[in-house]
Coordinates of C-alpha atoms in Angstrom, one line a residue:
X1 CA -70.2 3.4 -53.8
X2 CA -72.8 6.0 -52.6
X3 CA -72.3 9.7 -52.9
X4 CA -73.5 12.2 -50.3
X5 CA -75.6 15.2 -51.4
X6 CA -72.7 17.6 -51.2
X7 CA -70.3 15.3 -53.2
X8 CA -69.7 17.8 -56.1
X9 CA -69.2 20.7 -53.7
X10 CA -66.5 18.8 -51.8
X11 CA -64.8 17.9 -55.1
X12 CA -64.8 21.6 -56.2
X13 CA -63.3 22.5 -52.9
X14 CA -60.4 20.2 -53.7
X15 CA -61.2 17.6 -51.0
X16 CA -59.4 14.3 -51.2
X17 CA -62.2 11.8 -51.4
X18 CA -62.0 8.3 -50.1
X19 CA -64.2 5.3 -49.7
X20 CA -65.5 5.1 -46.1
X21 CA -68.3 2.7 -45.0
X22 CA -69.6 2.5 -48.6
X23 CA -69.6 6.2 -49.2
X24 CA -67.4 8.6 -51.1
X25 CA -66.3 11.0 -48.2
X26 CA -64.0 14.0 -47.9
X27 CA -61.0 12.9 -45.8
X28 CA -59.1 16.1 -46.0
X29 CA -58.8 19.5 -47.7
X30 CA -55.7 21.5 -46.8
X31 CA -54.2 19.0 -44.4
X32 CA -55.0 17.2 -41.2
X33 CA -53.1 19.4 -38.7
X34 CA -54.3 22.7 -40.2
X35 CA -57.9 21.4 -40.2
X36 CA -57.6 20.1 -36.6
X37 CA -56.3 23.4 -35.3
X38 CA -59.1 25.3 -37.1
X39 CA -61.6 23.4 -35.1
X40 CA -59.7 23.8 -31.8
X41 CA -59.2 27.5 -32.3
X42 CA -62.2 28.8 -34.4
X43 CA -64.8 26.9 -36.4
X44 CA -64.9 24.2 -39.0
X45 CA -67.6 22.2 -40.8
X46 CA -67.7 18.4 -41.3
X47 CA -70.1 16.7 -43.7
X48 CA -71.0 13.5 -41.9
X49 CA -74.1 12.8 -43.9
X50 CA -73.1 9.1 -44.2
X51 CA -74.4 8.6 -40.7
X52 CA -77.6 6.6 -40.2
X53 CA -80.9 7.9 -38.8
X54 CA -83.7 5.7 -37.6
X55 CA -87.1 7.1 -36.4
X56 CA -88.8 5.1 -33.7
X57 CA -92.4 6.0 -33.0
X58 CA -95.5 4.7 -31.3
X59 CA -96.6 3.7 -27.8
X60 CA -94.0 1.0 -27.6
X61 CA -91.1 3.1 -28.9
X62 CA -89.5 3.7 -25.5
X63 CA -90.0 0.0 -24.5
X64 CA -88.1 -1.1 -27.6
X65 CA -85.3 1.5 -27.1
X66 CA -85.0 0.4 -23.4
X67 CA -84.6 -3.2 -24.5
X68 CA -81.9 -2.7 -27.2
X69 CA -79.8 0.1 -25.7
X70 CA -77.7 0.2 -22.6
X71 CA -78.5 3.7 -21.3
X72 CA -81.8 4.7 -19.6
X73 CA -83.9 6.5 -22.3
X74 CA -86.7 6.9 -19.8
X75 CA -84.7 9.8 -18.3
X76 CA -85.0 11.8 -21.6
X77 CA -87.2 14.8 -21.8
X78 CA -88.2 16.3 -25.2
X79 CA -85.1 18.1 -26.5
X80 CA -82.6 15.8 -24.8
X81 CA -79.9 13.7 -26.5
X82 CA -78.3 10.7 -25.0
X83 CA -75.1 8.7 -25.8
X84 CA -75.7 4.9 -25.7
X85 CA -74.9 1.6 -27.2
X86 CA -76.5 -1.6 -28.5
X87 CA -75.1 -4.5 -26.5
X88 CA -75.1 -7.8 -28.3
X89 CA -75.7 -11.2 -26.6
X90 CA -72.0 -12.1 -26.3
X91 CA -70.7 -9.3 -24.1
X92 CA -69.9 -7.2 -27.2
X93 CA -71.3 -4.0 -28.8
X94 CA -73.4 -4.0 -32.0
X95 CA -72.8 -0.2 -32.3
X96 CA -72.8 3.0 -30.3
X97 CA -75.4 5.7 -31.0
X98 CA -77.1 8.9 -30.0
X99 CA -80.7 8.8 -29.0
X100 CA -82.8 12.0 -29.4
X101 CA -86.3 12.4 -27.9
X102 CA -88.2 14.4 -30.6
X103 CA -91.6 14.3 -28.9
X104 CA -93.7 12.0 -26.8
X105 CA -93.4 8.5 -28.2
X106 CA -91.0 9.5 -30.9
X107 CA -87.2 9.1 -30.9
X108 CA -84.4 9.5 -33.5
X109 CA -81.5 7.1 -33.3
X110 CA -78.3 8.2 -35.0
X111 CA -75.9 5.3 -35.8
X112 CA -72.6 4.7 -37.5
X113 CA -72.6 4.6 -41.3
X114 CA -70.8 1.3 -41.6
X115 CA -73.4 -0.3 -39.3
X116 CA -76.7 1.0 -40.8
X117 CA -77.9 -2.4 -42.2
X118 CA -76.6 -4.4 -39.2
X119 CA -78.2 -2.0 -36.7
X120 CA -81.5 -2.0 -38.6
X121 CA -81.6 -5.8 -38.6
X122 CA -80.8 -5.9 -34.9
X123 CA -83.5 -3.5 -33.9
X124 CA -86.0 -5.1 -36.2
X125 CA -85.4 -8.5 -34.6
X126 CA -86.3 -7.2 -31.2
X127 CA -89.2 -5.1 -32.6
X128 CA -91.1 -8.2 -33.5
X129 CA -92.1 -8.2 -29.8
X130 CA -92.7 -4.5 -29.4
X131 CA -94.1 -3.5 -32.8
X132 CA -93.0 0.1 -32.7
X133 CA -93.1 2.1 -35.9
X134 CA -89.6 2.0 -37.4
X135 CA -88.4 4.2 -40.3
X136 CA -84.9 4.3 -41.8
X137 CA -84.3 7.9 -42.8
X138 CA -80.6 7.5 -43.5
X139 CA -80.8 8.1 -47.3
X140 CA -83.0 11.1 -47.0
X141 CA -81.1 13.2 -44.4
X142 CA -77.8 15.1 -44.3
X143 CA -75.8 15.9 -41.3
X144 CA -73.4 18.8 -40.9
X145 CA -71.2 19.2 -37.8
X146 CA -70.3 22.8 -37.2
X147 CA -67.6 22.6 -34.5
X148 CA -65.3 24.9 -32.6
X149 CA -65.3 27.6 -29.9
X150 CA -66.6 30.3 -32.4
X151 CA -69.4 28.1 -33.7
X152 CA -72.2 29.7 -31.7
X153 CA -71.1 33.3 -32.5
X154 CA -70.5 32.5 -36.2
X155 CA -73.9 30.8 -36.7
X156 CA -76.2 32.9 -34.6
X157 CA -77.3 35.1 -37.6
X158 CA -78.7 32.0 -39.3
X159 CA -81.4 31.3 -36.6
X160 CA -84.0 33.0 -34.5
X161 CA -83.2 30.6 -31.7
X162 CA -80.7 31.6 -29.1
X163 CA -78.0 29.1 -30.0
X164 CA -75.9 29.9 -26.9
X165 CA -78.9 28.9 -24.7
X166 CA -78.9 25.3 -26.0
X167 CA -77.0 23.2 -23.4
X168 CA -74.6 20.4 -24.2
X169 CA -76.5 17.3 -25.3
X170 CA -79.7 19.2 -25.8
X171 CA -81.3 20.2 -29.1
X172 CA -83.9 22.4 -30.6
X173 CA -86.1 22.1 -33.8
X174 CA -86.4 25.4 -35.5
X175 CA -85.3 27.7 -38.3
X176 CA -81.7 27.6 -39.6
X177 CA -80.2 29.2 -42.7
X178 CA -83.7 29.9 -44.1
X179 CA -85.0 26.4 -43.6
X180 CA -87.7 25.4 -41.1
X181 CA -87.8 22.4 -38.9
X182 CA -84.1 21.8 -38.7
X183 CA -82.6 19.8 -35.8
X184 CA -79.9 22.0 -34.1
X185 CA -78.1 19.7 -31.6
X186 CA -75.4 20.9 -29.2
X187 CA -73.5 17.7 -29.7
X188 CA -70.3 16.8 -31.6
X189 CA -67.3 14.5 -31.8
X190 CA -64.5 17.0 -31.2
X191 CA -64.6 18.3 -27.7
X192 CA -64.5 21.9 -28.9
X193 CA -68.2 22.8 -28.8
X194 CA -70.6 23.6 -31.6
X195 CA -73.6 22.0 -33.2
X196 CA -74.8 19.1 -35.4
X197 CA -77.4 20.1 -38.0
X198 CA -79.8 17.5 -39.3
X199 CA -81.7 18.5 -42.5
X200 CA -83.2 16.9 -45.6
X201 CA -80.8 16.2 -48.6
X202 CA -82.8 18.7 -50.6
X203 CA -82.0 21.5 -48.0
X204 CA -78.3 20.8 -47.4
X205 CA -76.8 22.8 -50.3
X206 CA -78.6 26.0 -49.1
X207 CA -77.6 25.4 -45.5
X208 CA -73.9 24.7 -46.5
X209 CA -73.7 27.9 -48.5
X210 CA -75.3 30.1 -45.9
X211 CA -73.1 28.5 -43.1
X212 CA -70.0 29.5 -45.0
X213 CA -71.3 33.0 -45.8
X214 CA -72.1 33.5 -42.1
X215 CA -68.8 32.1 -40.9
X216 CA -66.5 33.8 -43.4
X217 CA -65.4 36.5 -41.0
X218 CA -64.7 33.9 -38.4
X219 CA -62.3 31.9 -40.6
X220 CA -64.6 29.0 -41.1
X221 CA -63.3 26.1 -43.2
X222 CA -64.4 22.7 -44.4
X223 CA -62.9 19.8 -42.3
X224 CA -62.4 16.2 -43.4
X225 CA -62.8 12.9 -41.7
X226 CA -59.0 12.6 -40.9
X227 CA -59.1 15.6 -38.6
X228 CA -62.4 14.3 -37.1
X229 CA -60.4 11.2 -36.1
X230 CA -57.5 13.1 -34.5
X231 CA -59.9 15.5 -32.7
X232 CA -62.0 12.7 -31.2
X233 CA -58.9 10.8 -30.1
X234 CA -57.5 13.8 -28.2
X235 CA -60.8 13.6 -26.2
X236 CA -60.6 9.9 -25.8
X237 CA -64.0 9.3 -27.6
X238 CA -64.4 5.7 -28.8
X239 CA -64.5 4.9 -32.5
X240 CA -66.6 1.9 -33.5
X241 CA -64.5 -0.6 -35.3
X242 CA -61.4 0.5 -33.5
X243 CA -61.9 1.0 -29.7
X244 CA -65.3 -0.8 -29.5
X245 CA -66.8 -3.6 -31.6
X246 CA -68.7 -6.9 -31.5
X247 CA -66.0 -8.4 -29.2
X248 CA -65.6 -5.6 -26.6
X249 CA -68.0 -5.0 -23.8
X250 CA -69.1 -1.6 -22.6
X251 CA -67.6 -2.4 -19.2
X252 CA -64.2 -3.1 -20.6
X253 CA -64.4 0.0 -22.8
X254 CA -65.0 2.3 -19.9
X255 CA -68.6 2.9 -20.9
X256 CA -70.1 1.7 -17.6
X257 CA -71.5 5.3 -17.3
X258 CA -73.9 4.5 -20.3
X259 CA -74.7 1.0 -19.0
X260 CA -77.7 1.3 -16.6
X261 CA -78.7 -1.8 -14.7
X262 CA -81.9 -0.1 -13.4
X263 CA -83.7 -1.7 -16.4
X264 CA -83.7 -4.9 -18.4
X265 CA -81.8 -4.7 -21.7
X266 CA -80.1 -7.2 -24.0
X267 CA -77.3 -9.1 -22.1
X268 CA -77.8 -7.0 -19.0
X269 CA -77.3 -9.9 -16.5
X270 CA -74.0 -11.0 -18.1
X271 CA -72.7 -7.4 -18.2
X272 CA -73.8 -6.8 -14.5
X273 CA -71.7 -9.9 -13.5
X274 CA -68.8 -8.6 -15.5
X275 CA -69.0 -5.2 -13.7
X276 CA -69.3 -6.9 -10.3
X277 CA -66.3 -9.2 -10.8
X278 CA -64.3 -6.7 -12.9
X279 CA -63.3 -7.5 -16.5
X280 CA -59.9 -9.1 -17.2
X281 CA -58.9 -6.2 -19.4
X282 CA -59.6 -2.6 -19.8
X283 CA -59.4 0.1 -22.5
X284 CA -56.7 2.5 -21.4
X285 CA -55.3 5.8 -22.7
X286 CA -51.5 6.3 -23.0
X287 CA -49.0 8.9 -23.9
X288 CA -45.6 8.0 -25.4
X289 CA -42.7 9.1 -23.2
X290 CA -40.4 9.5 -26.2
X291 CA -40.8 10.5 -29.9
X292 CA -42.9 8.2 -32.0
X293 CA -46.4 7.6 -33.4
X294 CA -48.6 4.8 -32.2
X295 CA -50.8 3.3 -34.9
X296 CA -53.9 1.1 -34.9
X297 CA -52.8 -2.5 -34.6
X298 CA -49.4 -1.9 -33.0
X299 CA -48.5 -4.3 -30.2
X300 CA -48.5 -3.1 -26.6
X301 CA -45.8 -5.0 -24.7
X302 CA -44.6 -5.2 -21.1
X303 CA -41.0 -4.5 -19.9
X304 CA -39.9 -8.0 -20.9
X305 CA -41.3 -7.7 -24.4
X306 CA -44.3 -9.8 -23.9
X307 CA -47.4 -8.8 -25.9
X308 CA -50.1 -7.7 -23.5
X309 CA -52.5 -5.9 -25.9
X310 CA -52.7 -3.8 -29.1
X311 CA -53.3 -0.2 -30.0
X312 CA -56.9 0.4 -31.0
X313 CA -56.4 4.1 -31.9
X314 CA -53.2 6.1 -32.1
X315 CA -51.8 9.3 -33.6
X316 CA -49.5 12.2 -33.2
X317 CA -51.6 14.8 -31.3
X318 CA -51.6 18.1 -33.2
X319 CA -52.3 20.0 -29.9
X320 CA -50.0 18.1 -27.5
X321 CA -47.3 17.3 -30.0
X322 CA -46.8 13.9 -28.7
X323 CA -47.9 10.3 -29.5
X324 CA -51.2 9.4 -27.9
X325 CA -53.4 6.3 -28.2
X326 CA -55.8 3.8 -26.6
X327 CA -55.7 0.1 -26.3
X328 CA -56.9 -2.9 -24.2
X329 CA -54.5 -4.2 -21.6
X330 CA -54.8 -6.6 -18.6
X331 CA -56.1 -5.0 -15.4
X332 CA -52.6 -5.2 -13.9
X333 CA -51.4 -2.5 -16.4
X334 CA -54.6 -0.4 -16.4
X335 CA -53.9 1.8 -13.4
X336 CA -53.0 5.5 -14.0
X337 CA -49.2 5.9 -14.2
X338 CA -48.6 2.3 -15.3
X339 CA -45.7 1.9 -17.7
X340 CA -46.2 0.0 -20.9
X341 CA -44.3 -0.1 -24.2
X342 CA -45.6 0.4 -27.8
X343 CA -43.9 -1.7 -30.4
X344 CA -43.2 0.8 -33.2
X345 CA -41.5 -1.3 -35.9
X346 CA -38.3 -2.6 -34.1
X347 CA -38.5 -0.2 -31.2
X348 CA -40.4 -0.7 -28.0
X349 CA -41.2 2.9 -27.0
X350 CA -42.1 3.6 -23.3
X351 CA -45.6 5.0 -22.6
X352 CA -47.5 6.0 -19.5
X353 CA -51.2 5.2 -18.8
X354 CA -53.0 8.5 -18.4
X355 CA -56.4 9.9 -17.6
X356 CA -58.7 11.1 -20.4
X357 CA -59.1 13.4 -22.1
X358 CA -55.7 13.9 -23.5
X359 CA -56.6 17.5 -24.6
X360 CA -57.8 19.7 -21.7
X361 CA -58.7 22.8 -23.8

């Protein structure tokens, strides 16, 4: 089991630590609902240093990225970030990721912690043709997500950059909390605004301490992975291993918007045909019409009790105070307003297919 650089700090803060993707990670501090609402209403900090970072450099860096990812990285300018995925050769997804253009011929790919080795092997296989310079920086870097509507105001004193001037899915490299050359990215997994801060492991203790000093008057708090999950689900953001995996296509998952057929990439022809003919199933969002909590793995049934799918993600929404979830169902049940039922133990609870996000802010 690996420890992240701030492990001892999380323990001192009383975090409940759990095993996640081979790392000891803080899952919660004071409780999921309280932490969730802190991020929605003010500002909270997640330590997500278990995430993977690959640096791709050289004159064929873009060509490699274009081949292995679904989105069109040629559209990126320096300082842009882009959500994308690695399609596999069987209509599934190896992983989802964010691609950052650091400078000409240099990109940073940020991947999921549980997929670091799998992703590295996947990219390396295709790089035999392109011979870009690949470096796995995952064990050298830490990542803090400072999220919430007060994040900009709370953190401005820590940087000479105008944080409010960094648009969504853009980033700057500059000074932060007394450290130079920090990546300050206006990205996140919560839907409540804020930043993600990439720094070296040797720098993260200083940054963490200064972030909490600067945010003290704004009610800043540490936030665990459990609240990260409820926050992302209220926005309808996919979680790898739940809503997307090696057996789900980006077309089925509603990720057609990051699947660009203006270029050649792994499995592009098959995915283009699937898009043209429409997949047999789709990932949908639903709200329970009655009291109950949908959980990952619960059956989705029709009005006659026939199993038509299963819940990929589900929770009791702290903001909406109702059960919400996502799952794959046949096309027939995928239209907005469709009625399905979630099998919660012995009860089939009625639910309505709705438009994302669940939480409108």
